[in-house]
Amino acid sequence: MEKTSYHHGNLKQELILAGIRMIEEDGIGHLSLRKAAAMCGVSHAAPKSHFQSKEEFEEAVKDYVAEEFTRYLQEVIDKNTNKNEIIRDMGRAFVRFFRDYPQAYALITNQKDIRICLSEKEIQKSNYAPFQLFVEQSSPVLLGWGIPEKMIPQKILELWALVSGLAGIYAMQGFNYEGDWMEMVNRIID
């Protein structure tokens, strides 16, 4: 029997994206390498060259989502020429990320290992790169706007909550907005 060469492109990334879809449909508890392989049209053994266990696969899915989210925020930071607009730009990028990856919203909001710790007086360093980037970019701008330093944690939380809420609404399976969703987001953020 002649062996045929099989090229699947970037199987690892396709498996991760399949994992994100599984999480949206059934929750993280139903993440399965075997099901991801089937969704990608490869044998159940094919993922073993990329992931040795379900836990490793789950971590790769989480990491991919965090990296993509951070990339969306970093792109607007890199393109920004007016630091006073950086908070709005990051807010728009935040919502755009979840418009593009609505299934990632459930993954992020259900992770137990993401640490975002605030008090009335301070924001502790977060292990979640998108939030940490948001804090690092927003804090100096808020101070520049005359927001007292003691109010920065509250303002950061307000801003994060606003865009989280907009993203969460969009990610709801039953949500339908008749019109240009990002235009509505822009008006709200402005």
N, CA, C and O atoms as a DFTB+ gen file, in Angstrom:
760 C
 N C O
     1  1       0.849      -1.184       0.000
     2  2       0.000       0.000       0.000
     3  2       0.888       1.239       0.000
     4  3       1.821       1.337       0.797
     5  1       0.601       2.183      -0.891
     6  2       1.403       3.388      -1.000
     7  2       1.020       4.365       0.107
     8  3      -0.159       4.633       0.338
     9  1       2.044       4.896       0.788
    10  2       1.809       5.870       1.867
    11  2       1.690       7.247       1.235
    12  3       2.559       7.666       0.471
    13  1       0.615       7.943       1.555
    14  2       0.436       9.279       1.003
    15  2       0.893      10.312       2.019
    16  3       0.733      10.135       3.227
    17  1       1.452      11.371       1.516
    18  2       1.890      12.465       2.376
    19  2       0.674      13.298       2.747
    20  3      -0.172      13.597       1.905
    21  1       0.600      13.663       4.007
    22  2      -0.540      14.440       4.465
    23  2      -0.042      15.735       5.074
    24  3       0.781      15.716       5.990
    25  1      -0.524      16.841       4.582
    26  2      -0.141      18.148       5.119
    27  2      -1.407      18.845       5.589
    28  3      -2.343      19.054       4.818
    29  1      -1.418      19.196       6.844
    30  2      -2.620      19.788       7.429
    31  2      -2.453      21.263       7.734
    32  3      -3.377      21.873       8.273
    33  1      -1.329      21.858       7.416
    34  2      -1.115      23.251       7.769
    35  2      -0.660      23.335       9.209
    36  3       0.219      22.582       9.629
    37  1      -1.244      24.236       9.964
    38  2      -0.863      24.403      11.363
    39  2      -1.847      23.639      12.242
    40  3      -2.788      24.222      12.781
    41  1      -1.629      22.351      12.382
    42  2      -2.550      21.505      13.141
    43  2      -2.658      21.955      14.594
    44  3      -3.749      21.960      15.163
    45  1      -1.547      22.328      15.188
    46  2      -1.577      22.743      16.597
    47  2      -2.561      23.907      16.787
    48  3      -3.397      23.872      17.690
    49  1      -2.460      24.922      15.948
    50  2      -3.361      26.065      16.060
    51  2      -4.799      25.656      15.757
    52  3      -5.724      26.119      16.424
    53  1      -4.998      24.804      14.772
    54  2      -6.355      24.354      14.446
    55  2      -6.969      23.573      15.606
    56  3      -8.162      23.700      15.882
    57  1      -6.157      22.773      16.277
    58  2      -6.642      22.040      17.454
    59  2      -7.030      23.012      18.568
    60  3      -8.057      22.838      19.223
    61  1      -6.208      24.025      18.776
    62  2      -6.503      25.031      19.807
    63  2      -7.804      25.757      19.479
    64  3      -8.642      25.950      20.359
    65  1      -7.977      26.156      18.235
    66  2      -9.214      26.843      17.838
    67  2     -10.421      25.915      17.985
    68  3     -11.506      26.357      18.365
    69  1     -10.231      24.643      17.686
    70  2     -11.306      23.670      17.911
    71  2     -11.616      23.582      19.403
    72  3     -12.779      23.482      19.794
    73  1     -10.588      23.619      20.226
    74  2     -10.782      23.603      21.676
    75  2     -11.586      24.796      22.153
    76  3     -12.439      24.657      23.030
    77  1     -11.329      25.951      21.598
    78  2     -12.086      27.157      21.962
    79  2     -13.554      26.977      21.586
    80  3     -14.438      27.337      22.364
    81  1     -13.823      26.426      20.409
    82  2     -15.212      26.178      19.999
    83  2     -15.895      25.180      20.936
    84  3     -17.065      25.345      21.280
    85  1     -15.156      24.142      21.346
    86  2     -15.718      23.155      22.287
    87  2     -16.100      23.816      23.603
    88  3     -17.158      23.532      24.165
    89  1     -15.245      24.689      24.088
    90  2     -15.512      25.372      25.357
    91  2     -16.781      26.201      25.247
    92  3     -17.605      26.210      26.162
    93  1     -16.939      26.897      24.126
    94  2     -18.142      27.703      23.932
    95  2     -19.397      26.835      23.931
    96  3     -20.412      27.194      24.529
    97  1     -19.319      25.705      23.262
    98  2     -20.490      24.852      23.108
    99  2     -20.821      24.042      24.356
   100  3     -21.988      23.911      24.725
   101  1     -19.786      23.496      25.010
   102  2     -20.034      22.531      26.081
   103  2     -19.363      22.855      27.406
   104  3     -19.600      22.160      28.393
   105  1     -18.532      23.894      27.456
   106  2     -17.812      24.220      28.678
   107  2     -16.445      23.558      28.713
   108  3     -16.192      22.583      28.005
   109  1     -15.579      24.097      29.538
   110  2     -14.199      23.621      29.582
   111  2     -14.093      22.179      30.062
   112  3     -13.135      21.485      29.721
   113  1     -15.053      21.724      30.840
   114  2     -15.039      20.351      31.330
   115  2     -15.177      19.316      30.231
   116  3     -14.873      18.142      30.445
   117  1     -15.630      19.732      29.056
   118  2     -15.819      18.803      27.939
   119  2     -14.726      18.931      26.879
   120  3     -14.863      18.410      25.773
   121  1     -13.642      19.628      27.224
   122  2     -12.528      19.759      26.302
   123  2     -11.913      18.379      26.069
   124  3     -11.633      17.648      27.019
   125  1     -11.710      18.035      24.817
   126  2     -11.241      16.691      24.480
   127  2     -10.310      16.747      23.281
   128  3     -10.647      17.323      22.247
   129  1      -9.141      16.145      23.427
   130  2      -8.217      16.047      22.302
   131  2      -8.810      15.215      21.171
   132  3      -8.649      15.542      19.995
   133  1      -9.488      14.151      21.534
   134  2     -10.086      13.266      20.530
   135  2     -11.152      14.038      19.725
   136  3     -11.201      13.933      18.500
   137  1     -11.996      14.804      20.416
   138  2     -13.031      15.572      19.726
   139  2     -12.400      16.687      18.877
   140  3     -12.860      16.966      17.769
   141  1     -11.345      17.320      19.406
   142  2     -10.651      18.356      18.631
   143  2     -10.082      17.753      17.346
   144  3     -10.166      18.359      16.278
   145  1      -9.501      16.554      17.456
   146  2      -8.965      15.884      16.271
   147  2     -10.072      15.641      15.243
   148  3      -9.888      15.881      14.050
   149  1     -11.211      15.168      15.719
   150  2     -12.334      14.919      14.807
   151  2     -12.796      16.220      14.144
   152  3     -13.098      16.242      12.950
   153  1     -12.848      17.288      14.916
   154  2     -13.268      18.584      14.369
   155  2     -12.292      19.073      13.290
   156  3     -12.682      19.775      12.358
   157  1     -11.027      18.693      13.433
   158  2      -9.995      19.100      12.471
   159  2      -9.836      18.101      11.326
   160  3      -9.069      18.335      10.392
   161  1     -10.566      16.986      11.405
   162  2     -10.511      15.994      10.338
   163  2      -9.235      15.172      10.318
   164  3      -8.779      14.739       9.260
   165  1      -8.653      14.958      11.516
   166  2      -7.448      14.126      11.610
   167  2      -7.716      12.969      12.566
   168  3      -8.717      12.958      13.282
   169  1      -6.818      12.008      12.566
   170  2      -6.997      10.850      13.450
   171  2      -6.876      11.275      14.911
   172  3      -6.301      12.319      15.221
   173  1      -7.426      10.450      15.804
   174  2      -7.371      10.776      17.229
   175  2      -5.941      10.740      17.763
   176  3      -5.679      11.275      18.841
   177  1      -5.017      10.126      17.041
   178  2      -3.617      10.070      17.470
   179  2      -2.823      11.312      17.026
   180  3      -1.776      11.611      17.600
   181  1      -3.306      12.020      16.029
   182  2      -2.566      13.162      15.472
   183  2      -2.225      14.240      16.512
   184  3      -1.116      14.772      16.466
   185  1      -3.116      14.586      17.439
   186  2      -2.778      15.632      18.419
   187  2      -1.625      15.273      19.347
   188  3      -1.016      16.164      19.938
   189  1      -1.314      13.991      19.486
   190  2      -0.263      13.571      20.413
   191  2       1.100      14.156      20.052
   192  3       1.977      14.250      20.910
   193  1       1.288      14.546      18.801
   194  2       2.559      15.163      18.440
   195  2       2.655      16.607      18.941
   196  3       3.729      17.207      18.913
   197  1       1.534      17.158      19.396
   198  2       1.513      18.528      19.908
   199  2       1.174      18.607      21.401
   200  3       1.673      19.482      22.108
   201  1       0.336      17.702      21.868
   202  2      -0.127      17.736      23.262
   203  2      -0.073      16.329      23.846
   204  3      -0.614      15.387      23.267
   205  1       0.574      16.195      24.981
   206  2       0.716      14.882      25.607
   207  2      -0.472      14.519      26.500
   208  3      -0.672      13.351      26.833
   209  1      -1.261      15.532      26.886
   210  2      -2.389      15.262      27.779
   211  2      -3.479      16.306      27.571
   212  3      -3.264      17.345      26.946
   213  1      -4.636      16.004      28.104
   214  2      -5.758      16.944      28.057
   215  2      -5.388      18.226      28.795
   216  3      -5.744      19.321      28.360
   217  1      -4.674      18.091      29.913
   218  2      -4.284      19.256      30.712
   219  2      -3.338      20.170      29.918
   220  3      -3.449      21.395      29.973
   221  1      -2.417      19.554      29.187
   222  2      -1.497      20.331      28.362
   223  2      -2.269      21.053      27.248
   224  3      -1.977      22.203      26.921
   225  1      -3.239      20.369      26.682
   226  2      -4.098      20.961      25.654
   227  2      -4.886      22.140      26.236
   228  3      -4.954      23.208      25.627
   229  1      -5.469      21.943      27.399
   230  2      -6.246      23.000      28.054
   231  2      -5.369      24.226      28.318
   232  3      -5.796      25.354      28.070
   233  1      -4.169      24.018      28.810
   234  2      -3.244      25.132      29.060
   235  2      -2.887      25.852      27.764
   236  3      -2.786      27.078      27.737
   237  1      -2.698      25.090      26.692
   238  2      -2.375      25.698      25.404
   239  2      -3.537      26.561      24.899
   240  3      -3.317      27.628      24.326
   241  1      -4.753      26.103      25.110
   242  2      -5.933      26.884      24.715
   243  2      -5.984      28.176      25.522
   244  3      -6.182      29.253      24.958
   245  1      -5.810      28.076      26.819
   246  2      -5.820      29.271      27.681
   247  2      -4.714      30.246      27.288
   248  3      -4.943      31.451      27.186
   249  1      -3.518      29.714      27.069
   250  2      -2.384      30.564      26.690
   251  2      -2.632      31.252      25.359
   252  3      -2.329      32.435      25.201
   253  1      -3.180      30.517      24.406
   254  2      -3.457      31.082      23.092
   255  2      -4.429      32.260      23.212
   256  3      -4.217      33.311      22.608
   257  1      -5.476      32.078      23.981
   258  2      -6.471      33.144      24.144
   259  2      -5.835      34.365      24.802
   260  3      -6.044      35.487      24.341
   261  1      -5.068      34.169      25.863
   262  2      -4.417      35.294      26.545
   263  2      -3.429      36.009      25.619
   264  3      -3.356      37.237      25.621
   265  1      -2.673      35.246      24.833
   266  2      -1.708      35.845      23.909
   267  2      -2.408      36.641      22.813
   268  3      -1.974      37.740      22.468
   269  1      -3.479      36.095      22.272
   270  2      -4.230      36.811      21.232
   271  2      -4.857      38.085      21.788
   272  3      -4.816      39.135      21.146
   273  1      -5.433      37.990      22.973
   274  2      -6.046      39.146      23.620
   275  2      -4.982      40.223      23.849
   276  3      -5.210      41.398      23.558
   277  1      -3.840      39.826      24.362
   278  2      -2.740      40.769      24.594
   279  2      -2.290      41.387      23.275
   280  3      -2.004      42.582      23.209
   281  1      -2.228      40.573      22.230
   282  2      -1.810      41.078      20.914
   283  2      -2.770      42.154      20.410
   284  3      -2.332      43.165      19.861
   285  1      -4.070      41.946      20.590
   286  2      -5.050      42.958      20.172
   287  2      -4.796      44.282      20.895
   288  3      -4.815      45.348      20.279
   289  1      -4.560      44.205      22.201
   290  2      -4.300      45.422      22.967
   291  2      -2.974      46.055      22.563
   292  3      -2.894      47.273      22.396
   293  1      -1.940      45.245      22.405
   294  2      -0.613      45.765      22.069
   295  2      -0.607      46.442      20.705
   296  3       0.091      47.438      20.513
   297  1      -1.372      45.918      19.762
   298  2      -1.429      46.527      18.433
   299  2      -1.931      47.963      18.501
   300  3      -1.384      48.837      17.828
   301  1      -2.960      48.222      19.301
   302  2      -3.464      49.600      19.382
   303  2      -2.504      50.482      20.161
   304  3      -2.394      51.677      19.884
   305  1      -1.815      49.913      21.120
   306  2      -0.806      50.689      21.860
   307  2       0.306      51.102      20.901
   308  3       0.736      52.255      20.901
   309  1       0.767      50.161      20.088
   310  2       1.857      50.436      19.152
   311  2       1.470      51.467      18.099
   312  3       2.318      52.241      17.653
   313  1       0.212      51.488      17.701
   314  2      -0.247      52.413      16.666
   315  2      -0.682      53.758      17.229
   316  3      -0.855      54.714      16.474
   317  1      -0.860      53.845      18.527
   318  2      -1.406      55.044      19.148
   319  2      -0.420      56.209      19.094
   320  3       0.748      56.068      19.456
   321  1      -0.903      57.344      18.642
   322  2      -0.077      58.549      18.601
   323  2      -0.543      59.598      19.610
   324  3       0.127      60.611      19.812
   325  1      -1.684      59.356      20.238
   326  2      -2.223      60.303      21.223
   327  2      -2.501      59.532      22.510
   328  3      -3.515      58.841      22.618
   329  1      -1.607      59.651      23.475
   330  2      -1.731      58.882      24.726
   331  2      -3.062      59.137      25.436
   332  3      -3.526      58.278      26.186
   333  1      -3.680      60.285      25.219
   334  2      -4.975      60.545      25.843
   335  2      -6.083      59.672      25.272
   336  3      -7.149      59.547      25.874
   337  1      -5.838      59.065      24.109
   338  2      -6.822      58.192      23.473
   339  2      -6.559      56.707      23.745
   340  3      -7.351      55.859      23.334
   341  1      -5.464      56.385      24.428
   342  2      -5.062      54.990      24.583
   343  2      -6.105      54.160      25.321
   344  3      -6.313      52.992      24.990
   345  1      -6.761      54.750      26.317
   346  2      -7.770      53.999      27.075
   347  2      -8.942      53.641      26.164
   348  3      -9.415      52.504      26.174
   349  1      -9.402      54.598      25.389
   350  2     -10.504      54.318      24.452
   351  2     -10.082      53.287      23.412
   352  3     -10.833      52.365      23.094
   353  1      -8.864      53.455      22.886
   354  2      -8.370      52.526      21.864
   355  2      -8.286      51.100      22.411
   356  3      -8.673      50.148      21.733
   357  1      -7.782      50.955      23.635
   358  2      -7.697      49.623      24.233
   359  2      -9.095      49.074      24.517
   360  3      -9.327      47.875      24.363
   361  1     -10.027      49.934      24.930
   362  2     -11.400      49.483      25.159
   363  2     -12.035      48.945      23.890
   364  3     -12.710      47.915      23.906
   365  1     -11.813      49.651      22.798
   366  2     -12.343      49.185      21.508
   367  2     -11.698      47.856      21.103
   368  3     -12.373      46.949      20.617
   369  1     -10.375      47.756      21.313
   370  2      -9.663      46.517      20.965
   371  2     -10.155      45.369      21.831
   372  3     -10.272      44.240      21.355
   373  1     -10.445      45.644      23.097
   374  2     -10.971      44.634      24.028
   375  2     -12.260      44.049      23.456
   376  3     -12.398      42.831      23.339
   377  1     -13.193      44.914      23.106
   378  2     -14.492      44.449      22.596
   379  2     -14.321      43.784      21.237
   380  3     -14.983      42.788      20.947
   381  1     -13.438      44.327      20.401
   382  2     -13.182      43.731      19.082
   383  2     -12.642      42.307      19.221
   384  3     -13.007      41.427      18.442
   385  1     -11.772      42.079      20.214
   386  2     -11.242      40.733      20.427
   387  2     -12.381      39.746      20.674
   388  3     -12.409      38.673      20.073
   389  1     -13.312      40.098      21.548
   390  2     -14.402      39.179      21.859
   391  2     -15.457      39.140      20.763
   392  3     -16.230      38.185      20.682
   393  1     -15.497      40.164      19.922
   394  2     -16.340      40.063      18.723
   395  2     -15.743      39.007      17.803
   396  3     -16.472      38.210      17.213
   397  1     -14.421      39.000      17.679
   398  2     -13.745      38.053      16.804
   399  2     -13.645      36.657      17.410
   400  3     -13.618      35.669      16.676
   401  1     -13.590      36.559      18.745
   402  2     -13.478      35.281      19.460
   403  2     -14.526      35.218      20.573
   404  3     -14.159      35.140      21.746
   405  1     -15.809      35.251      20.243
   406  2     -16.821      35.277      21.316
   407  2     -16.733      34.071      22.240
   408  3     -17.072      34.169      23.419
   409  1     -16.280      32.936      21.718
   410  2     -16.175      31.740      22.535
   411  2     -15.104      31.875      23.614
   412  3     -15.128      31.135      24.597
   413  1     -14.174      32.799      23.451
   414  2     -13.114      32.987      24.440
   415  2     -13.623      33.653      25.710
   416  3     -12.990      33.541      26.760
   417  1     -14.755      34.341      25.632
   418  2     -15.260      35.050      26.807
   419  2     -15.541      34.086      27.960
   420  3     -15.149      34.346      29.097
   421  1     -16.210      32.991      27.672
   422  2     -16.505      32.008      28.722
   423  2     -15.223      31.408      29.286
   424  3     -15.127      31.165      30.488
   425  1     -14.260      31.174      28.443
   426  2     -12.993      30.616      28.904
   427  2     -12.312      31.553      29.892
   428  3     -11.860      31.114      30.950
   429  1     -12.236      32.815      29.563
   430  2     -11.547      33.776      30.424
   431  2     -12.302      33.999      31.733
   432  3     -11.697      34.037      32.804
   433  1     -13.599      34.143      31.645
   434  2     -14.350      34.446      32.871
   435  2     -14.464      33.248      33.801
   436  3     -14.812      33.415      34.970
   437  1     -14.183      32.053      33.318
   438  2     -14.273      30.856      34.164
   439  2     -12.930      30.301      34.613
   440  3     -12.879      29.240      35.235
   441  1     -11.847      30.999      34.310
   442  2     -10.528      30.504      34.723
   443  2     -10.287      30.820      36.196
   444  3     -10.470      31.952      36.643
   445  1      -9.879      29.816      36.924
   446  2      -9.584      30.003      38.346
   447  2      -8.163      30.473      38.581
   448  3      -7.847      30.962      39.665
   449  1      -7.297      30.333      37.579
   450  2      -5.901      30.689      37.791
   451  2      -5.550      32.112      37.361
   452  3      -4.397      32.522      37.496
   453  1      -6.510      32.868      36.853
   454  2      -6.278      34.275      36.543
   455  2      -6.407      35.057      37.842
   456  3      -7.389      34.912      38.570
   457  1      -5.406      35.888      38.127
   458  2      -5.409      36.692      39.344
   459  2      -5.430      38.174      38.995
   460  3      -4.491      38.702      38.399
   461  1      -6.517      38.832      39.378
   462  2      -6.644      40.280      39.286
   463  2      -7.014      40.728      40.689
   464  3      -8.131      40.483      41.144
   465  1      -6.094      41.379      41.374
   466  2      -6.301      41.742      42.776
   467  2      -6.228      43.254      42.941
   468  3      -5.221      43.886      42.621
   469  1      -7.310      43.811      43.444
   470  2      -7.405      45.245      43.680
   471  2      -7.803      45.487      45.130
   472  3      -8.431      44.643      45.770
   473  1      -7.435      46.626      45.618
   474  2      -7.982      47.108      46.880
   475  2      -8.398      48.548      46.625
   476  3      -8.242      49.060      45.516
   477  1      -8.919      49.189      47.635
   478  2      -9.290      50.589      47.440
   479  2      -8.079      51.457      47.170
   480  3      -8.205      52.530      46.579
   481  1      -6.906      51.010      47.593
   482  2      -5.710      51.839      47.497
   483  2      -4.720      51.416      46.430
   484  3      -3.876      52.217      46.026
   485  1      -4.800      50.170      45.961
   486  2      -3.787      49.732      45.011
   487  2      -4.296      48.627      44.087
   488  3      -5.283      47.940      44.352
   489  1      -3.566      48.505      43.002
   490  2      -3.774      47.404      42.068
   491  2      -2.506      46.565      42.142
   492  3      -1.415      47.044      41.833
   493  1      -2.656      45.331      42.547
   494  2      -1.489      44.455      42.611
   495  2      -1.176      43.941      41.213
   496  3      -2.055      43.863      40.354
   497  1       0.080      43.593      41.000
   498  2       0.491      43.056      39.700
   499  2      -0.320      41.799      39.406
   500  3      -0.401      40.893      40.236
   501  1      -0.909      41.754      38.237
   502  2      -1.756      40.637      37.823
   503  2      -0.942      39.613      37.051
   504  3       0.029      39.960      36.380
   505  1      -1.338      38.356      37.147
   506  2      -0.715      37.315      36.331
   507  2      -1.405      37.211      34.969
   508  3      -1.045      36.363      34.152
   509  1      -2.378      38.058      34.730
   510  2      -3.124      38.029      33.476
   511  2      -2.643      39.178      32.600
   512  3      -2.977      40.337      32.849
   513  1      -1.862      38.858      31.579
   514  2      -1.170      39.853      30.762
   515  2      -2.090      40.933      30.183
   516  3      -1.713      42.104      30.223
   517  1      -3.275      40.610      29.646
   518  2      -4.113      41.678      29.110
   519  2      -4.499      42.720      30.171
   520  3      -4.472      43.921      29.902
   521  1      -4.853      42.263      31.356
   522  2      -5.217      43.201      32.419
   523  2      -4.003      44.018      32.845
   524  3      -4.108      45.233      33.012
   525  1      -2.868      43.380      33.020
   526  2      -1.666      44.086      33.446
   527  2      -1.280      45.152      32.426
   528  3      -0.897      46.259      32.804
   529  1      -1.375      44.834      31.154
   530  2      -1.080      45.794      30.098
   531  2      -2.048      46.971      30.157
   532  3      -1.645      48.124      30.002
   533  1      -3.317      46.675      30.380
   534  2      -4.334      47.719      30.502
   535  2      -4.012      48.654      31.665
   536  3      -4.094      49.874      31.526
   537  1      -3.647      48.084      32.805
   538  2      -3.295      48.882      33.986
   539  2      -2.082      49.760      33.690
   540  3      -2.099      50.960      33.967
   541  1      -1.040      49.172      33.133
   542  2       0.203      49.904      32.867
   543  2      -0.005      51.062      31.900
   544  3       0.631      52.106      32.042
   545  1      -0.879      50.892      30.927
   546  2      -1.125      51.952      29.955
   547  2      -2.137      52.984      30.455
   548  3      -2.015      54.168      30.144
   549  1      -3.124      52.549      31.218
   550  2      -4.202      53.435      31.656
   551  2      -3.826      54.309      32.844
   552  3      -4.209      55.478      32.901
   553  1      -3.091      53.760      33.779
   554  2      -2.790      54.496      35.016
   555  2      -2.141      55.858      34.766
   556  3      -2.609      56.854      35.318
   557  1      -1.078      55.941      33.952
   558  2      -0.476      57.262      33.733
   559  2      -1.427      58.247      33.048
   560  3      -1.399      59.444      33.333
   561  1      -2.258      57.741      32.152
   562  2      -3.214      58.610      31.461
   563  2      -4.224      59.162      32.457
   564  3      -4.530      60.355      32.450
   565  1      -4.743      58.279      33.320
   566  2      -5.714      58.729      34.321
   567  2      -5.097      59.763      35.260
   568  3      -5.746      60.751      35.605
   569  1      -3.863      59.546      35.671
   570  2      -3.169      60.528      36.513
   571  2      -3.024      61.847      35.762
   572  3      -3.203      62.920      36.339
   573  1      -2.701      61.765      34.478
   574  2      -2.570      62.961      33.648
   575  2      -3.877      63.724      33.495
   576  3      -3.876      64.938      33.293
   577  1      -4.979      63.016      33.590
   578  2      -6.295      63.652      33.518
   579  2      -6.700      64.280      34.850
   580  3      -7.766      64.886      34.961
   581  1      -5.847      64.131      35.849
   582  2      -6.146      64.709      37.154
   583  2      -6.893      63.786      38.100
   584  3      -7.364      64.232      39.146
   585  1      -7.011      62.525      37.761
   586  2      -7.643      61.554      38.664
   587  2      -6.673      61.331      39.827
   588  3      -5.516      60.982      39.588
   589  1      -7.103      61.520      41.068
   590  2      -6.201      61.295      42.204
   591  2      -5.708      59.851      42.243
   592  3      -6.448      58.922      41.920
   593  1      -4.459      59.677      42.639
   594  2      -3.854      58.348      42.650
   595  2      -4.680      57.346      43.443
   596  3      -4.755      56.176      43.070
   597  1      -5.300      57.789      44.533
   598  2      -6.097      56.872      45.348
   599  2      -7.359      56.405      44.630
   600  3      -7.965      55.412      45.034
   601  1      -7.765      57.106      43.570
   602  2      -8.951      56.735      42.804
   603  2      -8.629      55.844      41.597
   604  3      -9.542      55.320      40.959
   605  1      -7.349      55.670      41.283
   606  2      -6.948      54.908      40.102
   607  2      -7.492      53.472      40.125
   608  3      -8.033      53.022      39.115
   609  1      -7.365      52.731      41.248
   610  2      -7.911      51.365      41.225
   611  2      -9.398      51.320      40.877
   612  3      -9.830      50.460      40.109
   613  1     -10.173      52.233      41.431
   614  2     -11.607      52.267      41.141
   615  2     -11.842      52.584      39.673
   616  3     -12.679      51.945      39.034
   617  1     -11.120      53.560      39.122
   618  2     -11.296      53.929      37.712
   619  2     -10.905      52.781      36.784
   620  3     -11.582      52.516      35.791
   621  1      -9.806      52.105      37.117
   622  2      -9.387      50.946      36.308
   623  2     -10.485      49.889      36.321
   624  3     -10.823      49.324      35.282
   625  1     -11.037      49.627      37.499
   626  2     -12.113      48.639      37.615
   627  2     -13.344      49.070      36.821
   628  3     -13.964      48.245      36.150
   629  1     -13.704      50.347      36.888
   630  2     -14.849      50.854      36.127
   631  2     -14.642      50.658      34.632
   632  3     -15.539      50.200      33.925
   633  1     -13.453      51.009      34.158
   634  2     -13.160      50.880      32.727
   635  2     -13.154      49.421      32.282
   636  3     -13.722      49.078      31.245
   637  1     -12.501      48.557      33.080
   638  2     -12.444      47.127      32.757
   639  2     -13.851      46.535      32.762
   640  3     -14.196      45.727      31.900
   641  1     -14.655      46.941      33.735
   642  2     -16.025      46.424      33.836
   643  2     -16.868      46.864      32.634
   644  3     -17.667      46.083      32.117
   645  1     -16.690      48.098      32.198
   646  2     -17.453      48.598      31.050
   647  2     -17.183      47.756      29.809
   648  3     -18.116      47.278      29.164
   649  1     -15.911      47.575      29.477
   650  2     -15.613      46.834      28.252
   651  2     -15.874      45.340      28.428
   652  3     -16.230      44.659      27.467
   653  1     -15.701      44.826      29.648
   654  2     -16.050      43.418      29.912
   655  2     -17.540      43.205      29.706
   656  3     -17.960      42.202      29.131
   657  1     -18.329      44.151      30.177
   658  2     -19.776      44.049      30.001
   659  2     -20.179      44.084      28.542
   660  3     -21.015      43.292      28.108
   661  1     -19.595      44.993      27.781
   662  2     -19.903      45.075      26.350
   663  2     -19.489      43.789      25.632
   664  3     -20.223      43.274      24.789
   665  1     -18.318      43.286      25.974
   666  2     -17.852      42.032      25.363
   667  2     -18.751      40.876      25.772
   668  3     -19.088      40.027      24.947
   669  1     -19.142      40.840      27.046
   670  2     -20.002      39.761      27.535
   671  2     -21.361      39.758      26.869
   672  3     -21.905      38.698      26.561
   673  1     -21.910      40.936      26.647
   674  2     -23.198      41.032      25.951
   675  2     -23.066      40.463      24.545
   676  3     -23.904      39.679      24.100
   677  1     -22.003      40.867      23.851
   678  2     -21.813      40.385      22.488
   679  2     -21.622      38.871      22.449
   680  3     -22.098      38.201      21.532
   681  1     -20.926      38.341      23.446
   682  2     -20.610      36.906      23.468
   683  2     -21.811      36.040      23.835
   684  3     -21.773      34.824      23.647
   685  1     -22.879      36.648      24.358
   686  2     -24.075      35.868      24.702
   687  2     -24.638      35.222      23.446
   688  3     -24.802      35.884      22.421
   689  1     -24.931      33.939      23.526
   690  2     -25.398      33.220      22.341
   691  2     -26.717      33.762      21.805
   692  3     -26.953      33.704      20.599
   693  1     -27.570      34.280      22.658
   694  2     -28.859      34.775      22.201
   695  2     -28.861      36.249      21.851
   696  3     -29.912      36.794      21.512
   697  1     -27.707      36.917      21.924
   698  2     -27.649      38.362      21.661
   699  2     -27.595      38.636      20.168
   700  3     -26.837      37.999      19.436
   701  1     -28.398      39.580      19.727
   702  2     -28.391      40.021      18.341
   703  2     -28.608      41.523      18.332
   704  3     -29.612      42.015      18.847
   705  1     -27.679      42.243      17.753
   706  2     -27.810      43.700      17.631
   707  2     -28.041      44.037      16.177
   708  3     -27.227      43.693      15.321
   709  1     -29.130      44.698      15.892
   710  2     -29.425      45.096      14.518
   711  2     -28.822      46.467      14.293
   712  3     -29.375      47.486      14.707
   713  1     -27.711      46.472      13.648
   714  2     -26.954      47.695      13.404
   715  2     -25.476      47.368      13.484
   716  3     -25.090      46.201      13.552
   717  1     -24.662      48.392      13.475
   718  2     -23.215      48.232      13.542
   719  2     -22.800      48.188      15.012
   720  3     -22.753      49.218      15.685
   721  1     -22.499      46.973      15.505
   722  2     -22.171      46.776      16.919
   723  2     -20.953      47.604      17.332
   724  3     -20.968      48.224      18.396
   725  1     -19.916      47.625      16.522
   726  2     -18.717      48.369      16.906
   727  2     -18.975      49.875      16.896
   728  3     -18.355      50.605      17.669
   729  1     -19.862      50.346      16.053
   730  2     -20.232      51.757      16.095
   731  2     -20.938      52.074      17.419
   732  3     -20.685      53.114      18.028
   733  1     -21.812      51.184      17.854
   734  2     -22.466      51.372      19.150
   735  2     -21.427      51.346      20.268
   736  3     -21.479      52.172      21.179
   737  1     -20.493      50.415      20.208
   738  2     -19.422      50.326      21.209
   739  2     -18.625      51.636      21.223
   740  3     -18.331      52.174      22.290
   741  1     -18.285      52.135      20.060
   742  2     -17.524      53.398      19.991
   743  2     -18.274      54.539      20.664
   744  3     -17.674      55.332      21.390
   745  1     -19.571      54.629      20.431
   746  2     -20.355      55.700      21.069
   747  2     -20.371      55.548      22.581
   748  3     -20.263      56.536      23.307
   749  1     -20.505      54.326      23.055
   750  2     -20.517      54.087      24.505
   751  2     -19.163      54.407      25.119
   752  3     -19.093      55.074      26.151
   753  1     -18.101      53.945      24.502
   754  2     -16.758      54.183      25.033
   755  2     -16.383      55.662      24.990
   756  3     -15.719      56.163      25.898
   757  1     -16.805      56.358      23.942
   758  2     -16.504      57.799      23.851
   759  2     -17.239      58.565      24.926
   760  3     -17.112      59.787      25.009
